[in-house]
Short mmCIF file of C-alpha atoms in Angstrom, two decimals:
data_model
loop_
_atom_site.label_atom_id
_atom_site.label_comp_id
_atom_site.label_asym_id
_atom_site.label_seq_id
_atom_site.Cartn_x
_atom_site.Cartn_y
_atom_site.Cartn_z
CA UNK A 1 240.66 116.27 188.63
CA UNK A 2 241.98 119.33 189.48
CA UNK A 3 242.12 120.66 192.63
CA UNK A 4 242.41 123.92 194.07
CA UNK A 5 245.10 124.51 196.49
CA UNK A 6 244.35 125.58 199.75
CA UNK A 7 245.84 128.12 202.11
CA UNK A 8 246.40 126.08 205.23
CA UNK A 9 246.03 129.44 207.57
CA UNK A 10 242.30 130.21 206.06
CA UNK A 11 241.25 126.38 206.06
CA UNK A 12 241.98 125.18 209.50
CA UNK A 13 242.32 127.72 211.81
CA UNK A 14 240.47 131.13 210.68
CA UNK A 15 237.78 130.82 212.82
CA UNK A 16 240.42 129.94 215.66
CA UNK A 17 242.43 133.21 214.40
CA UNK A 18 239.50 135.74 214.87
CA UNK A 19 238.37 134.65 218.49
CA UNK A 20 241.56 135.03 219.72
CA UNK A 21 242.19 138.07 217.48
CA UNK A 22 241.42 140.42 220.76
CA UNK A 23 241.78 139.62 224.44
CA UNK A 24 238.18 139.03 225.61
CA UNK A 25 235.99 141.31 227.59
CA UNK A 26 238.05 144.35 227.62
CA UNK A 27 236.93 147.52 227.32
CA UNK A 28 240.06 148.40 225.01
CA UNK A 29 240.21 147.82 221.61
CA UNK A 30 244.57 146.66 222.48
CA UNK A 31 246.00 143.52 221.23
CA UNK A 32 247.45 142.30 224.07
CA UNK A 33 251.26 140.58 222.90
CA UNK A 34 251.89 136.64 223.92
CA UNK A 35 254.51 136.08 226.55
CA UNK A 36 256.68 134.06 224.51
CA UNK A 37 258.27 135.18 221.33
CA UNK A 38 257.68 133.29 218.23
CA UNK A 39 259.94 132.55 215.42
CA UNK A 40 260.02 134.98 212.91
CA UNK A 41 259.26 132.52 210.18
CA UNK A 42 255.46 132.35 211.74
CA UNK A 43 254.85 135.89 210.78
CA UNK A 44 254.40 134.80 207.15
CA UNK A 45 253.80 131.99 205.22
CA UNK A 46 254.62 132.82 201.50
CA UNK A 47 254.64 129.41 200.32
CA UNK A 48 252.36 130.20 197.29
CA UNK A 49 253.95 133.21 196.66
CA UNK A 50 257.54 130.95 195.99
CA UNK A 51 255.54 128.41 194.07
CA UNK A 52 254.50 131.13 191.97
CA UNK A 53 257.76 132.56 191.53
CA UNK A 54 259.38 128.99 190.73
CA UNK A 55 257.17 128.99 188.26
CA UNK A 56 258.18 132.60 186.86
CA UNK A 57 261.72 132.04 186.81
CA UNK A 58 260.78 128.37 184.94
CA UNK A 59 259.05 129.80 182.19
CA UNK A 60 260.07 131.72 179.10
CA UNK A 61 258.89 135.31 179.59
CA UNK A 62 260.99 138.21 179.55
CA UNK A 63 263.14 139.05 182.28
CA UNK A 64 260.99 142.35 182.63
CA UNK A 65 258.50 140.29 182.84
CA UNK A 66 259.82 138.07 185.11
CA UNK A 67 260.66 141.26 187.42
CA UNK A 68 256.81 141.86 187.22
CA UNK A 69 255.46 138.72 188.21
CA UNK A 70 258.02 137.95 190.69
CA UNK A 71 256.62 141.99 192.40
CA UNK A 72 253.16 140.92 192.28
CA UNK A 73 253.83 137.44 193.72
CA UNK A 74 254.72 138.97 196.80
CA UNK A 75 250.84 139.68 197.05
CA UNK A 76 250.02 136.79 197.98
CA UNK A 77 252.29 136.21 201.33
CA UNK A 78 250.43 135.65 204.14
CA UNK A 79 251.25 137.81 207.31
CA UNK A 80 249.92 137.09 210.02
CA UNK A 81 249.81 140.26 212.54
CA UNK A 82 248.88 138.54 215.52
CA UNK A 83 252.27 136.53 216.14
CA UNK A 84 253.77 140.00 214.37
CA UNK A 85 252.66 141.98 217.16
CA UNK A 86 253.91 139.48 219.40
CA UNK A 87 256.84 139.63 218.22
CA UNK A 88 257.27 143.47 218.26
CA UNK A 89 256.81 143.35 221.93
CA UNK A 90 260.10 140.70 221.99
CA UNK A 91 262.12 142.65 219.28
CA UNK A 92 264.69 145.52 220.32
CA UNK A 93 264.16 149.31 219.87
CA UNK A 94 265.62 149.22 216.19
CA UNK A 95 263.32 145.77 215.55
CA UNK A 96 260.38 147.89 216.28
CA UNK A 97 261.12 151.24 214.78
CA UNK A 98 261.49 149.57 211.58
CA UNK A 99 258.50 147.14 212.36
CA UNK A 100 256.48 150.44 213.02
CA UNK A 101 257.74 152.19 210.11
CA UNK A 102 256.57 149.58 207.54
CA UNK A 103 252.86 149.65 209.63
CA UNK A 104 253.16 146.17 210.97
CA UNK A 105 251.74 146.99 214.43
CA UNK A 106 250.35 150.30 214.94
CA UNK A 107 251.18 151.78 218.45
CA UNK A 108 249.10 153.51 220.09
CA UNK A 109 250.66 156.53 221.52
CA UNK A 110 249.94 158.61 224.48
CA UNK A 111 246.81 156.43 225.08
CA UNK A 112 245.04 157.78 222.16
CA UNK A 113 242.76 155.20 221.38
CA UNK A 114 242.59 153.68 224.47
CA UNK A 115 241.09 157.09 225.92
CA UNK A 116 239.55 157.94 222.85
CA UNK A 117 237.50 154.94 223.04
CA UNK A 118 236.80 155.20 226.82
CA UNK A 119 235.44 158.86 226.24
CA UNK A 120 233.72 157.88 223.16
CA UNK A 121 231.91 155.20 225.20
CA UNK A 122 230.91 157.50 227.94
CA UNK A 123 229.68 160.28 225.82
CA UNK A 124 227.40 157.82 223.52
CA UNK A 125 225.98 156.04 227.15
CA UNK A 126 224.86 160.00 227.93
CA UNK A 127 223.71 161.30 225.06
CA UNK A 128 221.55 157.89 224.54
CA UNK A 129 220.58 158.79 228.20
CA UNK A 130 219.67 161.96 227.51
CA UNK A 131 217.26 161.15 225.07
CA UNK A 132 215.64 158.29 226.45
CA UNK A 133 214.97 160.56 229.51
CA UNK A 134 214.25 163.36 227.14
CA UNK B 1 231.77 172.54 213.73
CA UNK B 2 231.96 175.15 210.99
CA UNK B 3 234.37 173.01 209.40
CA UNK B 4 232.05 170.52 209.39
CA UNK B 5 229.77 169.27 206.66
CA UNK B 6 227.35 166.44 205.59
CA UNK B 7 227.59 165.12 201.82
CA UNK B 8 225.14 162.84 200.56
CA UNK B 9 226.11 160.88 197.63
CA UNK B 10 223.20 160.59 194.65
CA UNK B 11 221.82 160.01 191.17
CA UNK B 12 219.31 160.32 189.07
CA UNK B 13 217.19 159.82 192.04
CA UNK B 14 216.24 163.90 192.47
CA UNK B 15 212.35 163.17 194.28
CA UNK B 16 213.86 160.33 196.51
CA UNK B 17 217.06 161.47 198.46
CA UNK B 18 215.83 160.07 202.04
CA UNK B 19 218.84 160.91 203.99
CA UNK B 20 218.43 164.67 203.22
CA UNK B 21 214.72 164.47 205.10
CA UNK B 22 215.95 162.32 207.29
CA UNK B 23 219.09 164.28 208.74
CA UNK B 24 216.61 167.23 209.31
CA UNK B 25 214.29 164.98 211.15
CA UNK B 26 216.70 163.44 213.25
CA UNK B 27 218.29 166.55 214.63
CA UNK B 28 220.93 167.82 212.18
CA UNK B 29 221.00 170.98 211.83
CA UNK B 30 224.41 171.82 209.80
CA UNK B 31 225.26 171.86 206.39
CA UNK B 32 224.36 169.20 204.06
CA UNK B 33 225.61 169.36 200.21
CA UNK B 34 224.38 166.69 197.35
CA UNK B 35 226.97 165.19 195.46
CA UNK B 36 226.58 164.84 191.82
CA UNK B 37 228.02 164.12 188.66
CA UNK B 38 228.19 166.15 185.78
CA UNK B 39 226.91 162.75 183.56
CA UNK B 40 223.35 162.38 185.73
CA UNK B 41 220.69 163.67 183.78
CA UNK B 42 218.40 165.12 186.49
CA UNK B 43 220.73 167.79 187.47
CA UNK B 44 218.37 170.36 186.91
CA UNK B 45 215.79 168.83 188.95
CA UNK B 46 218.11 168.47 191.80
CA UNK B 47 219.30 172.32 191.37
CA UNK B 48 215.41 173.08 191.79
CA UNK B 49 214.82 171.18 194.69
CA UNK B 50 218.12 172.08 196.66
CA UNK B 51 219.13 175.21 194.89
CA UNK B 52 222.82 176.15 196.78
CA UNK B 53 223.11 172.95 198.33
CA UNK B 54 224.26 171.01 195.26
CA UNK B 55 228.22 170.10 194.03
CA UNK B 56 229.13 168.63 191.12
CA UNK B 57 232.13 166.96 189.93
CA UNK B 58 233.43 165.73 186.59
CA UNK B 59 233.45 161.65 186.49
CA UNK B 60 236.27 161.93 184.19
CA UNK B 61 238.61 163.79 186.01
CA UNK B 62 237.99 161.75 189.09
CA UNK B 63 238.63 158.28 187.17
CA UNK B 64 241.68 159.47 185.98
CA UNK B 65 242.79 159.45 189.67
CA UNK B 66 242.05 155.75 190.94
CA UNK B 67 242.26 152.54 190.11
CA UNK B 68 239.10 151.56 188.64
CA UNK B 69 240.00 147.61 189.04
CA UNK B 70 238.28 146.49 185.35
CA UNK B 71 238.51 147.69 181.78
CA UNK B 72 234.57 147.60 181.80
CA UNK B 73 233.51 151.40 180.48
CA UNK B 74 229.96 151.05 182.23
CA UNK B 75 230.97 154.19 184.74
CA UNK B 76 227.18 153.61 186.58
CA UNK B 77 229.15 153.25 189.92
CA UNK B 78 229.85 155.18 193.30
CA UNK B 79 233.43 154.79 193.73
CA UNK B 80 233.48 158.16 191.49
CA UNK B 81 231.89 160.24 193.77
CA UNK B 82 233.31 158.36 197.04
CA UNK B 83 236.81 160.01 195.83
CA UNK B 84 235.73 162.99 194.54
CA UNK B 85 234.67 164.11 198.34
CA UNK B 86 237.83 164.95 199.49
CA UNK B 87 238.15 167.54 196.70
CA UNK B 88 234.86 168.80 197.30
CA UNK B 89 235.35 169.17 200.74
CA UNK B 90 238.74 171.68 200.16
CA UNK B 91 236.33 173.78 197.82
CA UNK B 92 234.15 174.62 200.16
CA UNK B 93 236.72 174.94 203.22
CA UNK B 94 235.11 171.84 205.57
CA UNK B 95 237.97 169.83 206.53
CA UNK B 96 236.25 167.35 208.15
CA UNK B 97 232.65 165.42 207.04
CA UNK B 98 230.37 162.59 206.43
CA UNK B 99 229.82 160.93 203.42
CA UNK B 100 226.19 159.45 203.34
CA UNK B 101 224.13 157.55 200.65
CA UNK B 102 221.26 159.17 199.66
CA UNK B 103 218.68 156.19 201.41
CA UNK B 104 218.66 156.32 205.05
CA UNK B 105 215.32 156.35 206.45
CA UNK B 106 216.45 156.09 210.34
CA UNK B 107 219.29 156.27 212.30
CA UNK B 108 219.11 154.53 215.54
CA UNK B 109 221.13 153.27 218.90
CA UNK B 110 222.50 149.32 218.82
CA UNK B 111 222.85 148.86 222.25
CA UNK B 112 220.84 150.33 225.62
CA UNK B 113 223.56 151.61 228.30
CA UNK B 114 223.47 147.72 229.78
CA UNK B 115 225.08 146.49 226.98
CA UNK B 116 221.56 145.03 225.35
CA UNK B 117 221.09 145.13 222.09
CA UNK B 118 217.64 147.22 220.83
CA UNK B 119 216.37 147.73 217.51
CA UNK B 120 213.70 150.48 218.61
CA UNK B 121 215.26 152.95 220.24
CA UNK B 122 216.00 156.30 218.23
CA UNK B 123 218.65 158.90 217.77
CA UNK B 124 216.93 162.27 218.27
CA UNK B 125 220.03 164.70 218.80
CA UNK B 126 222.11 163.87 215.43
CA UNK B 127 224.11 167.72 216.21
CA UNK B 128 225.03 165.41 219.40
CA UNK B 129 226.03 162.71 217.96
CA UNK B 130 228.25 163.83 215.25
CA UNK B 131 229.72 166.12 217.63
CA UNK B 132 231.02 163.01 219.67
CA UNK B 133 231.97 160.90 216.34
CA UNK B 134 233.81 164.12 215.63
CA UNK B 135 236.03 164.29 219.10
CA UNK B 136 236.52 161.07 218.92
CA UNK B 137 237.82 160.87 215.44
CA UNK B 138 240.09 164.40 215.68
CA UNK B 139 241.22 163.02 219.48
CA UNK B 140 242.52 159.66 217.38
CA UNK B 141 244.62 158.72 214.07
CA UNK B 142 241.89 156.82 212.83
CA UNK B 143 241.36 157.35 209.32
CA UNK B 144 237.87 156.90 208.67
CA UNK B 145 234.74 155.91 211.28
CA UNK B 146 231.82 154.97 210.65
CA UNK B 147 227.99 154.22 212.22
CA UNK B 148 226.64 150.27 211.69
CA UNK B 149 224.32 149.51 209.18
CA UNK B 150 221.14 147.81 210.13
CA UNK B 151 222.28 144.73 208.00
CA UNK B 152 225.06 144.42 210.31
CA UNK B 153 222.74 142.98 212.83
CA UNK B 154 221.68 140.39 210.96
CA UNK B 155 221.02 137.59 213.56
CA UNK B 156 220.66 140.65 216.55
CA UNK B 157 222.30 139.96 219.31
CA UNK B 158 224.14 136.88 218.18
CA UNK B 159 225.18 138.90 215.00
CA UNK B 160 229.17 139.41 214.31
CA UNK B 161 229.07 142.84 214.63
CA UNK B 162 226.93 142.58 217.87
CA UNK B 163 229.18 140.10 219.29
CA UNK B 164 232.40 141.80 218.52
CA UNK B 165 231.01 144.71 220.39
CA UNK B 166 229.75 143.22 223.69
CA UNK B 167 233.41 141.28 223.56
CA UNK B 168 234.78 144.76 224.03
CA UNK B 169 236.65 144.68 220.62
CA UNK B 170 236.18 146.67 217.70
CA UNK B 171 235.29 146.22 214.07
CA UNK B 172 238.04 147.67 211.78
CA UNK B 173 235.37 148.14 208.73
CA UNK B 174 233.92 151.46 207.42
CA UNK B 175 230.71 150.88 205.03
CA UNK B 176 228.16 153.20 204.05
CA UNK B 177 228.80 156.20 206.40
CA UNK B 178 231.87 157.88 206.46
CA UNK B 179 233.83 160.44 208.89
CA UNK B 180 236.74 161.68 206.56
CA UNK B 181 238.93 164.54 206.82
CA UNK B 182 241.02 166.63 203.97
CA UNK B 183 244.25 165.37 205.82
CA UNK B 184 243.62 161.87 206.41
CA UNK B 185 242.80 161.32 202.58
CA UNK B 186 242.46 157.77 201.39
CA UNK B 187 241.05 156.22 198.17
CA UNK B 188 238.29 154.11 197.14
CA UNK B 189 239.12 151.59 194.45
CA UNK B 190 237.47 149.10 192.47
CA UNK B 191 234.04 149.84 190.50
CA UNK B 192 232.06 147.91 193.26
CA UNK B 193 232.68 146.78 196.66
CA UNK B 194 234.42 150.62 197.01
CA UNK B 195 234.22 150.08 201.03
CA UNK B 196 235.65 146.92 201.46
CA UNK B 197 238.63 147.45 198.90
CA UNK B 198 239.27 150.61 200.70
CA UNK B 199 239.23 149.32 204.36
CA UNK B 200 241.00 146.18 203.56
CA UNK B 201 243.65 147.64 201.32
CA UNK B 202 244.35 150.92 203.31
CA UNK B 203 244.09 148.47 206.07
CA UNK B 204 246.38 146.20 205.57
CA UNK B 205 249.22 149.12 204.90
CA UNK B 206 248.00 150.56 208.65
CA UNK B 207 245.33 152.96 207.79
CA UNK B 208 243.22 152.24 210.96
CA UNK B 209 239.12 152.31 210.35
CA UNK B 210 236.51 151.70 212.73
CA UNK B 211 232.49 150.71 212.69
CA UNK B 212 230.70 152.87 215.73
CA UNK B 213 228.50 149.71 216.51
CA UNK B 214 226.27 151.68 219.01
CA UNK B 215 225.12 153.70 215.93
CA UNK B 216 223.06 152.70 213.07
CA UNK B 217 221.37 153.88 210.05
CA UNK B 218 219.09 152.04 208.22
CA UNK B 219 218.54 152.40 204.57
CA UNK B 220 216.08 151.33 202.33
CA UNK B 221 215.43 147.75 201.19
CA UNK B 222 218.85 147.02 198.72
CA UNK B 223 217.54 146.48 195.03
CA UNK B 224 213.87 148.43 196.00
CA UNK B 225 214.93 151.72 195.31
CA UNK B 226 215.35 152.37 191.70
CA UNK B 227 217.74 154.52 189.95
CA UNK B 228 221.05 155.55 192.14
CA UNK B 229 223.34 152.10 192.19
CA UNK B 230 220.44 149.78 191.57
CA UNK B 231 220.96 148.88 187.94
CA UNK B 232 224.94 147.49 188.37
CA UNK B 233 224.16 145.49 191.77
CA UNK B 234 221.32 143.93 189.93
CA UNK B 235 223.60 143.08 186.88
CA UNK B 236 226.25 141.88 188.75
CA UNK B 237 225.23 140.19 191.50
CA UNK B 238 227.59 139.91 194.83
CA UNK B 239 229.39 137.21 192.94
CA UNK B 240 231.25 139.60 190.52
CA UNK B 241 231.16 142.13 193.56
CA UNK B 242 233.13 140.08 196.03
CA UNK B 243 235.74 139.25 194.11
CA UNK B 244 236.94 142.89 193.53
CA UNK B 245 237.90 142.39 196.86
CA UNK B 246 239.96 139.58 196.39
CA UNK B 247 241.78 141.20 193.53
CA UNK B 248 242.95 143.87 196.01
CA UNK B 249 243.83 141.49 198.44
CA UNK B 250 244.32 138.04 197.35
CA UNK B 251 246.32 137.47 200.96
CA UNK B 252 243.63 137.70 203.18
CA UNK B 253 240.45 137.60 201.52
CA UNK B 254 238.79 134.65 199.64
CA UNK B 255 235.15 133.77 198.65
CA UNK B 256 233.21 131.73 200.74
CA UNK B 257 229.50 129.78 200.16
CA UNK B 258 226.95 131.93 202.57
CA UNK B 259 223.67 131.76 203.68
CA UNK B 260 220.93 129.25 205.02
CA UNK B 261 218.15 129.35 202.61
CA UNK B 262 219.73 131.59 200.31
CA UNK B 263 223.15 130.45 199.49
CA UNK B 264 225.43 132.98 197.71
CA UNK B 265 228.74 133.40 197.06
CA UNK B 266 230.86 136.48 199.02
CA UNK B 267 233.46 137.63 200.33
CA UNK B 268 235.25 136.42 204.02
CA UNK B 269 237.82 138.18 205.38
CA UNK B 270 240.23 136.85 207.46
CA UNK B 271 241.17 139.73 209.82
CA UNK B 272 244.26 138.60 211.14
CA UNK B 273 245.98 138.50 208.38
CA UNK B 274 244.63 141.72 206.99
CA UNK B 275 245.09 144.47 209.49
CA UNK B 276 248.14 145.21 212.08
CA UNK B 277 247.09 145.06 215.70
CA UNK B 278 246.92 147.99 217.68
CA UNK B 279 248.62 147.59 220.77
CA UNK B 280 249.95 149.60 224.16
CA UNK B 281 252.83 152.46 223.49
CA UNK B 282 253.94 150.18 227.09
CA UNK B 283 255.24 147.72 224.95
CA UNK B 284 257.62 150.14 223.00
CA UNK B 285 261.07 150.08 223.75
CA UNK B 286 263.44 153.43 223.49
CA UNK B 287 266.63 153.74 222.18
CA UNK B 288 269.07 156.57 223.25
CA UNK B 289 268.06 158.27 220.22
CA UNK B 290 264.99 157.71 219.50
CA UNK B 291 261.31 159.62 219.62
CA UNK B 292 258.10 158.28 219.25
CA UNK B 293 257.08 158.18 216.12
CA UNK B 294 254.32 157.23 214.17
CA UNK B 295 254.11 154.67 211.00
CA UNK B 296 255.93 156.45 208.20
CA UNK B 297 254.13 153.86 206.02
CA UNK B 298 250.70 155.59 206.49
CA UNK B 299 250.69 157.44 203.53
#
């Protein structure tokens, strides 16, 4: 019988993934970066993507076609942003302009957000004070 | 906030546009415009209800700039008037606004200032509130915000959307209710599940998007109000729905089996592999040469 083929990343360790997507009670919505560097082939996994494209360059379409196929197969790699932004933090300045430039992590600059949020926060707690006292 | 405006999204519903009584109720007292499409039949009604505080816009000319995700010709969708907005909003000078659905019966707080989560306690100053989405949003690159639905809640305080919030995180999803501006424009695509394509897609190429979970509007019972989106959602289902989604973004999204008693198929999203982290500028390293800049990929 056929049998659908799984992605390993969604399968066993998704719900793993998302806890540990954010560093627990903080009042900033930061990813906070891993101490240790990890290899830059754990950023992605595009092992279906290179099946598919195996399987592109086997057959007998076109070569535009081919071209294509081989394009859209890259849809299907699996990045994983978590052990990209840890490795951001461990890459040099060029590493992470070009990182940044291609939206792989998104900085945030000056504080924005992390003020932004804070203030946010604040002014929501006393306007929903206002009218419960109101 | 002169530059400010509400739009509320409708069709063929002219007698039933909740939000519009709603908004009034609930302290809003700026400008509100109905969106319509030149195809909806009850125009005139809607002209004779609301007078000046109707725009229209041509469904053609709008699908000719998106990606519709189908070759289906049934056009009874809102992902036409969720991208004709931004156009809209030029015309009449409002660079930034909310987009609302034309259902909301309430809008209410989440959470009391102790963190606990309440289903009965009300907004009463909407001017207010906006006003603070609106610093917020101009104060940060976000693209879009948005307030929680009430079905985001679904299990209260043990809900994902509760629990993400009393973790001190943040839910990168925009649904329903949306904070836009002219120049931080954005598509909808697919005929159905509009939001999600949008905040996964844009997402995953760094658009940032956030839920507001201490806000919440509540809409309606889905499939109870007739006319307006009804018909396709009914034909459909959410098992055609969901996997527009995965069409857009067959990396990080797949169908999943949920429910207790009702079991139905829809969509899961696997966050970490679908939007870049946000992290401190502290961990941002200088060359000799180099400014800060932001992602040039945001486009």
């Amino acid at each position: 019988m056929f049998k659908q083929p799984t992605l390993d990343i969604f399968d066993s360790n998704e719900e793993a993934l998302i806890e540990s997507a954010y560093t627990k009670k903080v009042s900033v919505p930061v990813y906070v970066p891993q101490y240790q560097k990890p290899s830059v082939y754990e950023l992605f996994d595009h092992m279906k993507s290179m099946q598919m494209i195996k399987r592109i360059n086997e057959s007998s379409v076109s070569a535009e076609d081919k071209k294509f196929l081989i394009y859209a197969a890259q849809r299907h790699i699996i990045f994983n942003f978590s052990k990209i932004a840890d490795y951001y933090a461990h890459s040099n300045a060029e590493m992470q302009d070009l990182m940044e430039k291609s939206a792989l992590v998104i900085v945030d600059f000056d504080k924005a957000i992390e003020n932004g949020f804070a203030t946010l926060n604040n002014e929501l707690s006393n306007a929903y004070l206002d009218e419960q006292n109101g | 906030m002169d530059n400010f405006c509400v739009f509320i999204l409708t069709h063929a519903r002219p007698d039933r546009v909740f939000t519009y009584k709603t908004l009034r109720e609930k302290g809003y007292t700026g400008k509100i415009y109905l969106v319509l499409d030149d195809e909806d039949k009850t125009h005139s009604e809607y002209i004779k209800t609301y007078i000046n505080e109707v725009l229209t816009f041509s469904k053609n000319e709008v699908a000719k700039t998106f990606d519709i995700g189908d070759n289906f010709t049934d056009k009874r969708a809102v992902v036409y008037a969720r991208n004709a907005v931004f156009e809209l909003a030029k015309g009449i000078g409002c660079k930034y606004f909310m987009v609302l659905d034309d259902d909301y019966t309430d809008f209410r707080w989440s959470f009391t200032n102790e963190r606990k989560y309440v289903t009965n306690k009300y907004v009463n100053n909407l001017d207010k509130v906006f006003a603070i989405m609106l610093k917020f949003y101009k104060a940060t690159p976000f693209t879009s915000i948005c307030m929680a639905q009430g079905g985001d809640f679904i299990g209260g305080a043990g809900s994902g959307l509760s629990k993400t919030y009393l973790d001190g995180q943040i839910s990168r999803k925009v649904m329903n209710s949306f904070l836009c501006s002219t120049d931080r424009p954005f598509q909808f695509v697919g005929r159905i599940n509009e939001d999600v394509n949008a905040y996964c897609s844009f997402g995953f190429r760094g658009h940032l998007f956030m839920t507001v979970a201490q806000l919440r509007l509540e809409q309606k019972q889905t499939q109870s109000n007739a006319g307006g989106l009804t018909d396709i959602y009914l034909n459909y289902g959410t098992y055609v729905k969901s996997f527009y989604t995965i069409l857009y973004n067959p990396s990080s999204v797949k169908i999943r089996q949920m429910g207790q008693s009702n079991k139905r198929l829809h969509h899961s999203i696997n966050w970490d592999t679908t939007v870049p982290k946000i992290i401190s500028e502290k961990f941002k390293k200088y060359g000799a040469t180099q400014a800060p800049m932001q992602s040039e990929a945001i486009t």
